[in-house]
XYZ file of C-alpha atoms in Angstrom:
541
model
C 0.000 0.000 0.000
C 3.201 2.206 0.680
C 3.993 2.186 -3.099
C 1.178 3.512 -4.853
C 1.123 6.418 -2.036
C 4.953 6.941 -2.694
C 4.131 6.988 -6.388
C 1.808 9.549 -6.135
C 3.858 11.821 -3.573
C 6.760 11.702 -6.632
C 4.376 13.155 -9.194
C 3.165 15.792 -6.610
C 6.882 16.756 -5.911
C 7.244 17.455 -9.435
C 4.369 19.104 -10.417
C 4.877 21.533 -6.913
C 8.670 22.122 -7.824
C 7.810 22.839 -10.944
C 5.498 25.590 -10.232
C 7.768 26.662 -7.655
C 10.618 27.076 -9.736
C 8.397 28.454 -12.399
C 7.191 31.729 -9.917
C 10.157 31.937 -8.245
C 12.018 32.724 -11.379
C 9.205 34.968 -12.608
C 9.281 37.160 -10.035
C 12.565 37.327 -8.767
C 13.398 40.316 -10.969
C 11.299 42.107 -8.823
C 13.640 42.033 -5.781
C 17.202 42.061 -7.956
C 15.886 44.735 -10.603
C 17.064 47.558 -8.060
C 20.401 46.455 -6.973
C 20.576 45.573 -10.940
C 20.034 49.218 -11.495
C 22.403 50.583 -8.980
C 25.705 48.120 -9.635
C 25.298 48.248 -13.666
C 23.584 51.553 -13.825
C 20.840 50.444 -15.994
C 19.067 53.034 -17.950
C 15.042 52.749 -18.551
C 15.545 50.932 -21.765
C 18.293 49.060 -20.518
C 16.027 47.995 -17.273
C 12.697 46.618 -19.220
C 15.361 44.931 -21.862
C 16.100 42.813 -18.899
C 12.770 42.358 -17.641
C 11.558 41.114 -21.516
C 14.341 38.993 -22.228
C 12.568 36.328 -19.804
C 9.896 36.631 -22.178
C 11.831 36.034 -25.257
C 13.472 33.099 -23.941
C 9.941 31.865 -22.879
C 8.458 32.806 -26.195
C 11.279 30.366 -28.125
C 10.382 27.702 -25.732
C 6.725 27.889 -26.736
C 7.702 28.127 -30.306
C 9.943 24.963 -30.355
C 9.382 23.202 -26.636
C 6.717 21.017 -28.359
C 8.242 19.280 -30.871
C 11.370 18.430 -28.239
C 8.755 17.085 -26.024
C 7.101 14.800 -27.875
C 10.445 13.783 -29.604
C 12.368 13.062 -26.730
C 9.262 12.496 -24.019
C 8.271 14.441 -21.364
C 10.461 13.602 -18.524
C 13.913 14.347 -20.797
C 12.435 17.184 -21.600
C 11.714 18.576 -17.947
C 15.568 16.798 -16.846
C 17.176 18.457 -20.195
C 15.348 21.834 -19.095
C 16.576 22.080 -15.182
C 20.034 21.718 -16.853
C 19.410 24.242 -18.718
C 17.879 26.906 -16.157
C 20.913 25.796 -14.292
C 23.315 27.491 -17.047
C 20.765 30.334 -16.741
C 21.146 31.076 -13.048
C 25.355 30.560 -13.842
C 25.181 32.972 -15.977
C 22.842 35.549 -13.961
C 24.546 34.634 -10.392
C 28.384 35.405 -12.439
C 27.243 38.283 -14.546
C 29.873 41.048 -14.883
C 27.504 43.200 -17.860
C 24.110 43.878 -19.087
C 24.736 41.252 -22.076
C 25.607 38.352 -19.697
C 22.092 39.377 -17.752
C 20.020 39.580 -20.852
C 21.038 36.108 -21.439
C 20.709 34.943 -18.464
C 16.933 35.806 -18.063
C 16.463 34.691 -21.509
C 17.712 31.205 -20.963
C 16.201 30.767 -17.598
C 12.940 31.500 -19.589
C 13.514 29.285 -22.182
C 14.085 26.847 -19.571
C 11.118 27.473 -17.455
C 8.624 27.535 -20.160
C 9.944 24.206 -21.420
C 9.283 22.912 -18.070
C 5.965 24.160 -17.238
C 4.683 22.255 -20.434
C 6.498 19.550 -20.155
C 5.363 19.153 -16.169
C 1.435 19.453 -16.927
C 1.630 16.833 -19.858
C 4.317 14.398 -17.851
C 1.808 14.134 -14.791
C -1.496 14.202 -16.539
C -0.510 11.178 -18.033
C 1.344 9.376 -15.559
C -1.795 9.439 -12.902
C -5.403 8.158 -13.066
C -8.665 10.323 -13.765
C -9.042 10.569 -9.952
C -5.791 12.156 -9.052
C -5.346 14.153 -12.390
C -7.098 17.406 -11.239
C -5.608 17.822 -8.221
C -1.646 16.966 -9.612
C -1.957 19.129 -12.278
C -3.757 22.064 -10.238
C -0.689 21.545 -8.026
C 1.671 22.878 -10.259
C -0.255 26.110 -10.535
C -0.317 26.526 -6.279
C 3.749 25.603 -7.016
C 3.809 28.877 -9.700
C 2.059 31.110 -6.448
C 4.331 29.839 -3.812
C 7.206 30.293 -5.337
C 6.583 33.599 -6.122
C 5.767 34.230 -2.414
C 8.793 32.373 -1.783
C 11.125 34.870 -3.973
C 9.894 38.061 -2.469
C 10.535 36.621 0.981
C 13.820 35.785 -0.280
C 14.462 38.896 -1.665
C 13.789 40.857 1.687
C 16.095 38.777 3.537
C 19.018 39.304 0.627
C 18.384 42.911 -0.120
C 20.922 44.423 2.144
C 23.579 41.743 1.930
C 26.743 42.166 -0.308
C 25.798 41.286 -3.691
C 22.545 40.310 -2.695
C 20.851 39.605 -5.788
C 23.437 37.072 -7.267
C 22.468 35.021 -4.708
C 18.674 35.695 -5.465
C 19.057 34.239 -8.763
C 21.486 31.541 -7.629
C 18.465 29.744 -5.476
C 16.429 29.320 -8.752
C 18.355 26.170 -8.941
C 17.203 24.211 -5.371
C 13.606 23.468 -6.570
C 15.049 22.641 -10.057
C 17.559 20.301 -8.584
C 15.245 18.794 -6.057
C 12.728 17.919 -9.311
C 15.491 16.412 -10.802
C 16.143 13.625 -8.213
C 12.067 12.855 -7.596
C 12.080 12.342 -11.981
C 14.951 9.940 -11.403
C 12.608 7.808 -9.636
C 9.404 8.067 -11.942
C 9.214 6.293 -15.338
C 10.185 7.902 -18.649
C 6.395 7.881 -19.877
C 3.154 6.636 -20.376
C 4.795 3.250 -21.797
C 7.030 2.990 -18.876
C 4.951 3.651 -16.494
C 2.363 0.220 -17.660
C 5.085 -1.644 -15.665
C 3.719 0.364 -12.857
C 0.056 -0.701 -13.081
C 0.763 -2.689 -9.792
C 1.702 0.879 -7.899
C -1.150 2.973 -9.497
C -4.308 3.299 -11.695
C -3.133 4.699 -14.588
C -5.742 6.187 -17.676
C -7.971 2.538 -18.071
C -5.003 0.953 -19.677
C -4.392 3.664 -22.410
C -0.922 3.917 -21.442
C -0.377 0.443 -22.779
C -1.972 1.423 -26.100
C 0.599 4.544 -26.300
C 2.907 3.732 -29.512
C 1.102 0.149 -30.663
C -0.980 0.940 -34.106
C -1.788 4.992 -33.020
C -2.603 7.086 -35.988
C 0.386 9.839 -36.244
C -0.325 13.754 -36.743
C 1.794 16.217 -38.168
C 1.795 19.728 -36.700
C -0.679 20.730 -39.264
C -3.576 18.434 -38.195
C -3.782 20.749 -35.623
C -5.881 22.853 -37.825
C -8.213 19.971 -39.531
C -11.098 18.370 -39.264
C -9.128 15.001 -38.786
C -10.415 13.396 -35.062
C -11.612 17.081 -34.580
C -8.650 18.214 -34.303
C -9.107 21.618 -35.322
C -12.418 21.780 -32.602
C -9.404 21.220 -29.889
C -7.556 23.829 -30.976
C -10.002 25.934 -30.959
C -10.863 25.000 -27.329
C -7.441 25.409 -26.412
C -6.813 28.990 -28.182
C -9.719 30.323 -26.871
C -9.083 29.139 -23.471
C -5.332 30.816 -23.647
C -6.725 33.831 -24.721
C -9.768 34.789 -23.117
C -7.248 33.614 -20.348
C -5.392 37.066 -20.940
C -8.016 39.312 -22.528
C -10.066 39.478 -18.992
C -7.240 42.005 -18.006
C -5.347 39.732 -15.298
C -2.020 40.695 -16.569
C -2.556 43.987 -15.348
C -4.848 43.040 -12.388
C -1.944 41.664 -10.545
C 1.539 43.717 -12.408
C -0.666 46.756 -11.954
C -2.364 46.255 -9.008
C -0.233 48.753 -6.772
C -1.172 51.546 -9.312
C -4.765 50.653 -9.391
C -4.670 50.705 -5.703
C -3.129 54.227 -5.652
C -5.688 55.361 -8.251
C -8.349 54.601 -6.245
C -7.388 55.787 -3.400
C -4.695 53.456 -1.553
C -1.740 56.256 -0.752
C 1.889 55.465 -0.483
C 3.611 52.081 0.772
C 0.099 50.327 1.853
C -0.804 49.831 -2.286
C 2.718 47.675 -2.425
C 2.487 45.611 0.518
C -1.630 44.711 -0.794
C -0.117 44.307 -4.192
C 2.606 41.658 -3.318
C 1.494 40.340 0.329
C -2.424 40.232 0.236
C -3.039 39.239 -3.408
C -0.521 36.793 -3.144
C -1.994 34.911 -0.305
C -5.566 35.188 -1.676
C -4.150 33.545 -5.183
C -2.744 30.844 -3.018
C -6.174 30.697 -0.965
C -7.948 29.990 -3.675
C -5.468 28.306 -5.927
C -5.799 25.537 -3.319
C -9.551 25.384 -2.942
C -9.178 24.531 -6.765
C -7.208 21.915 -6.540
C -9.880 20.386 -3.785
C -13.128 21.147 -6.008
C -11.180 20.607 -10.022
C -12.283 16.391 -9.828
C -15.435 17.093 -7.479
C -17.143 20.148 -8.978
C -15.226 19.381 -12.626
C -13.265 22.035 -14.813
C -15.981 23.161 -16.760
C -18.340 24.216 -13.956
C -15.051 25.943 -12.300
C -14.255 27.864 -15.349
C -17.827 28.765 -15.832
C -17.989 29.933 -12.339
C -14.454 32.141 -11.966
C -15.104 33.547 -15.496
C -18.660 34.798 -14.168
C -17.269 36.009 -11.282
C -14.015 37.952 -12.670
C -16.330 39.553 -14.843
C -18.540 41.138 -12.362
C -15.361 41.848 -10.219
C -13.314 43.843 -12.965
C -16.324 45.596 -13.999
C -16.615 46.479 -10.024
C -13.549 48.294 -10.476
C -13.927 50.126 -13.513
C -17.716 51.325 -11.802
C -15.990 52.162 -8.321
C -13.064 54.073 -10.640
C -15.437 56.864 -12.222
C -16.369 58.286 -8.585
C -12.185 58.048 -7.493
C -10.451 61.278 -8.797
C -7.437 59.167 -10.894
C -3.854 59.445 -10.813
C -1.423 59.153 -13.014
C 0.366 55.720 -14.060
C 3.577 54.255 -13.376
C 6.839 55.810 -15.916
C 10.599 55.497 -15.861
C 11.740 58.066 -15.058
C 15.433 59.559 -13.467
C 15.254 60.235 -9.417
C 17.990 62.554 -8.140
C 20.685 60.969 -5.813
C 19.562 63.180 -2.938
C 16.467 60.837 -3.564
C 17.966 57.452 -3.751
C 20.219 58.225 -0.549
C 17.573 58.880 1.659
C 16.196 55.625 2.016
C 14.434 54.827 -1.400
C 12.238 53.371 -1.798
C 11.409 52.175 1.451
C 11.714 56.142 3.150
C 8.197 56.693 4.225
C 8.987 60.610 3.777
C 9.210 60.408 0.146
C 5.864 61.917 -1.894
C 3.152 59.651 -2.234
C 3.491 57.961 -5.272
C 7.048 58.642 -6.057
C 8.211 54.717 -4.543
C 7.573 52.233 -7.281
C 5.475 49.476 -6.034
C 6.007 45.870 -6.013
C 4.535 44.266 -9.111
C 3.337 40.380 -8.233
C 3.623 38.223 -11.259
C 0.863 35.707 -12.891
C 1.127 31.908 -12.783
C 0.806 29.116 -14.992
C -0.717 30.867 -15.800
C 2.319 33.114 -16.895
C 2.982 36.856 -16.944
C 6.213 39.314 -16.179
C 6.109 42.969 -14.837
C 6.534 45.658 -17.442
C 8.027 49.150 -17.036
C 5.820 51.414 -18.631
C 7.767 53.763 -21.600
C 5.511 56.218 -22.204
C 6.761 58.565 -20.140
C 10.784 59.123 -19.987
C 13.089 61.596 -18.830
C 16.949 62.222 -19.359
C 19.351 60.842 -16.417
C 19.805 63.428 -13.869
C 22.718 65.567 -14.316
C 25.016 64.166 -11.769
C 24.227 60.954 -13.774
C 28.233 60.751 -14.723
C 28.384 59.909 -11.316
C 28.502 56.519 -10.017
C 26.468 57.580 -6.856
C 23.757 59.361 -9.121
C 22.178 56.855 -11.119
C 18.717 56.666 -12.589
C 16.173 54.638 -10.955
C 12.819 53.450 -11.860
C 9.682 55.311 -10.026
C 6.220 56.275 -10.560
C 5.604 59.366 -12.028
C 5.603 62.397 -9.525
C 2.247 63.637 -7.724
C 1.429 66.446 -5.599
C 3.394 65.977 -2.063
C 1.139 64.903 0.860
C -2.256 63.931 -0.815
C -5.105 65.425 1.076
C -6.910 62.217 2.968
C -9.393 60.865 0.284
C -12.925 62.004 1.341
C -14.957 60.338 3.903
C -18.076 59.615 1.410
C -15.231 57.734 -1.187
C -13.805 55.336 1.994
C -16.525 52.554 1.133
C -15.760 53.175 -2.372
C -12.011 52.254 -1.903
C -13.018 48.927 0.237
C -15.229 47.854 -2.587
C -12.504 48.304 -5.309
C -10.130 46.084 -3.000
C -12.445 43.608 -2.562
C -13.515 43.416 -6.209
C -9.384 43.354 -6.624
C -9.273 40.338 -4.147
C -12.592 38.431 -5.756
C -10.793 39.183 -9.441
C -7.454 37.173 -7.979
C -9.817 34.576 -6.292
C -12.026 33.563 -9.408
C -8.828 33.399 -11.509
C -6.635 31.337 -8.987
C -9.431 28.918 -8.561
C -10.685 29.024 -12.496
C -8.172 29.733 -15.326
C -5.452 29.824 -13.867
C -5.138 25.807 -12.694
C -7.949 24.466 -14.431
C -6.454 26.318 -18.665
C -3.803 23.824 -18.305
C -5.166 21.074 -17.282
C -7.473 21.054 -20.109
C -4.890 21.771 -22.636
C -3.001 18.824 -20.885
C -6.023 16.633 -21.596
C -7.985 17.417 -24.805
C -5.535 16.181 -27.574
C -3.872 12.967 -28.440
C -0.807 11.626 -27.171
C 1.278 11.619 -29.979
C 0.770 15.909 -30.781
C -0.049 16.734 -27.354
C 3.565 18.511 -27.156
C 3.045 20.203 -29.906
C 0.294 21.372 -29.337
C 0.054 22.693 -25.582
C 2.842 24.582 -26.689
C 1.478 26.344 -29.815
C -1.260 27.108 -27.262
C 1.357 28.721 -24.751
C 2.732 30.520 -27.238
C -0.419 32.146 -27.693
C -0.596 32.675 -23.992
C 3.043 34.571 -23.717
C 1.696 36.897 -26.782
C -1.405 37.776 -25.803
C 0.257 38.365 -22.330
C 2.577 40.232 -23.805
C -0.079 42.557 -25.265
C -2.506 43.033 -22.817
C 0.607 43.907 -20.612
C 2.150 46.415 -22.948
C -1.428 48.183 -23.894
C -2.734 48.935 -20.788
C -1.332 51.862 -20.137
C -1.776 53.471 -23.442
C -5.738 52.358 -23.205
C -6.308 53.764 -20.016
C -4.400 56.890 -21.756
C -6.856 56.318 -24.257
C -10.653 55.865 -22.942
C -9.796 56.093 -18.645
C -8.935 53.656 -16.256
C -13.018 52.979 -15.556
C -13.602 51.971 -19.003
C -10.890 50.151 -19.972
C -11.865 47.545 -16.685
C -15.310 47.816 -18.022
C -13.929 46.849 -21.512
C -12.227 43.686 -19.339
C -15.026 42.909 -18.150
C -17.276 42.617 -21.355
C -14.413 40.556 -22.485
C -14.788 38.021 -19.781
C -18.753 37.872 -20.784
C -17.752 36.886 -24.110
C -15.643 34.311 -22.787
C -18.242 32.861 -19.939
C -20.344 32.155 -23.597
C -17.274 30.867 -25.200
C -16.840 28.243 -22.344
C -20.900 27.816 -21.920
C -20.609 26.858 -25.766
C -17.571 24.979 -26.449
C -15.546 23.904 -23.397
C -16.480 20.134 -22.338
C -16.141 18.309 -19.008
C -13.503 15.992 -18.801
C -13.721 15.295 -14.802
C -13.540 11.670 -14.349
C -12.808 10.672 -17.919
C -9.322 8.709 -18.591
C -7.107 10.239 -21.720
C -8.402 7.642 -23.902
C -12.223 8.616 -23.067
C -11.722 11.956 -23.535
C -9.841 11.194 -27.034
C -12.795 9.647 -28.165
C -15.541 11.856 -27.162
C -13.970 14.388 -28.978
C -13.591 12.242 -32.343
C -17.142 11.320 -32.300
C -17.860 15.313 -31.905
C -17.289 16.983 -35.101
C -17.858 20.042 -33.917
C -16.618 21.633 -30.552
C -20.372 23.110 -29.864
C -21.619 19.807 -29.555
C -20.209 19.423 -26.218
C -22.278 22.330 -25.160
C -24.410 22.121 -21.688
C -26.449 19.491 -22.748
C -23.115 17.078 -22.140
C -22.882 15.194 -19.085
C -20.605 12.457 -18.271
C -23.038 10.083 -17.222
C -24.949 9.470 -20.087
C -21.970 9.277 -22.305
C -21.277 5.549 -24.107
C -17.519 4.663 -23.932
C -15.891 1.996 -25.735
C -13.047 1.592 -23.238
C -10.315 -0.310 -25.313
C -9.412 -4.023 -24.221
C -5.490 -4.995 -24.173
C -4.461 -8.478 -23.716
C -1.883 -9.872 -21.130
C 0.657 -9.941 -23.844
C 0.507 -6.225 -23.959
């Protein structure tokens, strides 16, 4: 009975370290970006070139991860990327110049990426129907605790002598730790047959893996082969409406939003990094507990409904909250920097840059706004005067905000906090899971990571537009715009998104190869009253 337990608390391990390596190296910048600035004297451009690279490297991963997953199987893949993140964090922990930092962060992302696909299909496959929710979900609490864990980190290192080499050297403990729980686990789904004894694993479908299955090329992805091109547009549309809601900017922005409605000086940083953080972890693991009770569908439906109420709370609560302006790069005199910044609580509200928490598996990066720059300060030829990044300047000592706005500013934060809730315990876990379940064995690589690449653009976007919309139309309406978008995407999921809780690989394989079209597996679906022709293997199998 010991086995099966200790087979299961191996794929946990490296699902959790996954995600934890996965947030940790997300948001580390976060901490080390400041030191960064101060050692190397990073200019504005210099600063959000090493804050993107992470995304580039990510981006690659996306573009190619797939086809070295399914080529060389999922558990090589995750081994050959923790190896590689390792040559990242060498390269960030022994950087002597900007160009050994950009690639740094752009290998580490490469590496990352590679993993977190490579993770969600590796455990989804290894584990039964029962236990595939909650494993997979895992890796998602894993992205939110290690981000947690990273700004913790970078407290405790942010006075000590080169402080953030170190941050970036402990990248590597969760990788490394992963490593040794994958040397136990089998290769695969064909490996891990000889395991039948220890655990349940898909109704025998991991026999069938590689004995007379039909092969697809990358471009059945996009026919009507198996319904191939109804999965992809499940998956796309999950990734996207994912990122179109706005939660990109719900969590990098959140300090801003917080000062924009009202939340003065330090307090919008410590509810941007602290609070959120421990609601996404809240309700990232009341996900995992509901994802194979409840089912995905019925979460999704649920946290989509809710975010868009939330978001639109905000943008309604915004048009009676005088706004302020957004976070810029912009040059803060040495006087400035030596007085304490920016933790000096006599500095003018506003002028500290905040703390900007990171998504999950989700996955999303801060972003320094550009659209408002200035030159270095002149005693920037200095070593001891160089630029750093801050929110643009406001008028010193904001008058308290009136007493008739105070319930106004509690409803925005807790329309902030139900936001974070309905996507910790909806898309965030339960997007990957479904991508990590929908398509066949053979292109499943391939195709979860055509669907994250889809992800790290439309991340990408949302992230870079924000501040240009709310230039735009106004900070009210462009949440109110986030919010219609979530409608639309509650209908999407109403309409095409089926339940797969309780269904093995092979099941769900099928159902979707006797549906033509996606909309068949509208709300009229229900597991119960489905016909399966579960697939017989013989002993010599």
């Amino acid at each position: 009975m010991g086995r099966p337990s200790l087979f299961l608390a191996l794929c946990a391990s490296v699902s959790l370290l996954g995600g934890l390596t996965f947030g940790y190296e997300l948001a580390v910048i976060s901490g080390a970006l400041l030191p960064l600035q101060l050692d190397f004297g990073l200019s504005c451009s210099e600063q959000e070139l090493l804050v993107g690279s992470l995304l580039l490297g990510a981006l690659l991963a996306s573009l190619v991860g797939g086809f070295l997953i399914d080529r060389y199987g999922r558990k090589q893949a995750i081994l050959g990327s923790n190896l590689v993140l390792l040559a990242g964090s060498l390269s960030l922990s022994l950087a002597s110049s900007l160009a050994w930092l950009v690639l740094g962060r752009s290998v580490a992302g490469f590496a990352i990426s590679l993993s977190s696909m490579a993770c969600c299909i590796y455990v989804s496959e290894l584990v039964g129907p029962q236990q595939r929710g909650v494993l997979v979900s895992l890796y998602e609490a894993g992205v939110t605790v290690g981000i947690l864990l990273s700004y913790a980190l970078n407290y405790v290192l942010a006075g000590a002598l080169w402080g953030w080499r170190h941050m970036f050297g402990w990248a590597t403990a969760p990788a490394l730790l992963q490593s040794l729980s994958l040397l136990l686990l089998p290769p695969g789904t064909v490996d891990a047959a000889a395991h039948r004894d220890l655990i349940p694993l898909q109704g025998g479908e991991a026999t069938k893996l590689g004995l007379g299955r039909p092969r697809y090329s990358f471009l059945d992805l996009f026919r009507t082969r198996d319904n191939m091109r109804g999965r992809t547009m499940v998956g796309l549309g999950l990734v996207l409406f994912q990122q179109l809601t706005g939660q990109p900017n719900v969590l990098c922005y959140a300090s801003t939003i917080f000062h924009s409605v009202g939340f003065r000086g330090a307090s919008s940083a410590v509810l941007a990094s602290v609070g959120l953080g421990a609601v996404k972890v809240a309700a990232t693991l009341t996900a995992m507990g509901l994802v194979d009770r409840v089912g995905r569908r019925a979460l999704l439906i649920a946290g989509c409904a809710l975010m868009a109420l939330s978001v639109s709370g905000i943008g309604l609560v915004s048009f009676a909250v005088p706004m302020d302006s957004g976070p810029s790069c912009l040059a803060v005199p040495n006087a400035t920097r030596l007085s304490g910044f920016p933790v000096d609580s006599g500095l003018p509200s506003g002028l500290a840059p905040p703390l900007r928490p990171m998504t999950d598996q989700s996955p999303g990066r801060p972003v320094l706004s550009t659209s408002e720059k200035t030159k270095p300060h002149p005693g920037a030829g200095d070593p001891t005067a160089l630029p750093l990044p801050a929110l643009s300047i406001v008028p010193a000592a904001p008058p308290s905000p009136a007493p008739e706005h105070a319930l106004l500013h509690w409803t925005a934060l807790v329309c902030m906090m139900l936001f974070v809730s309905a996507f910790s315990f909806s898309f965030g876990p339960v997007t990957w899971l479904v991508l990590s379940e929908v398509y066949p064995v053979e292109i499943r690589g391939r195709a979860f990571a055509f669907c994250n690449s889809f992800n790290w653009a439309a991340n990408l976007f949302i992230s870079l537009s924000f501040l240009d919309l709310i230039g735009a139309i106004g900070l009210s309406w462009t949440f109110l715009l986030y919010g219609l978008t979530a409608v639309f995407g509650l209908g999407f999921i109403y309409l095409f998104v089926p339940e797969t809780k309780g269904q093995s690989l092979t099941e769900i394989d099928q159902q979707f190869q006797k549906r033509r079209f996606a909309l068949s597996f509208g709300h009229r679906q229900s597991s119960a009253g489905i016909q399966y022709s579960r697939i017989e293997l013989s002993a010599a199998c």
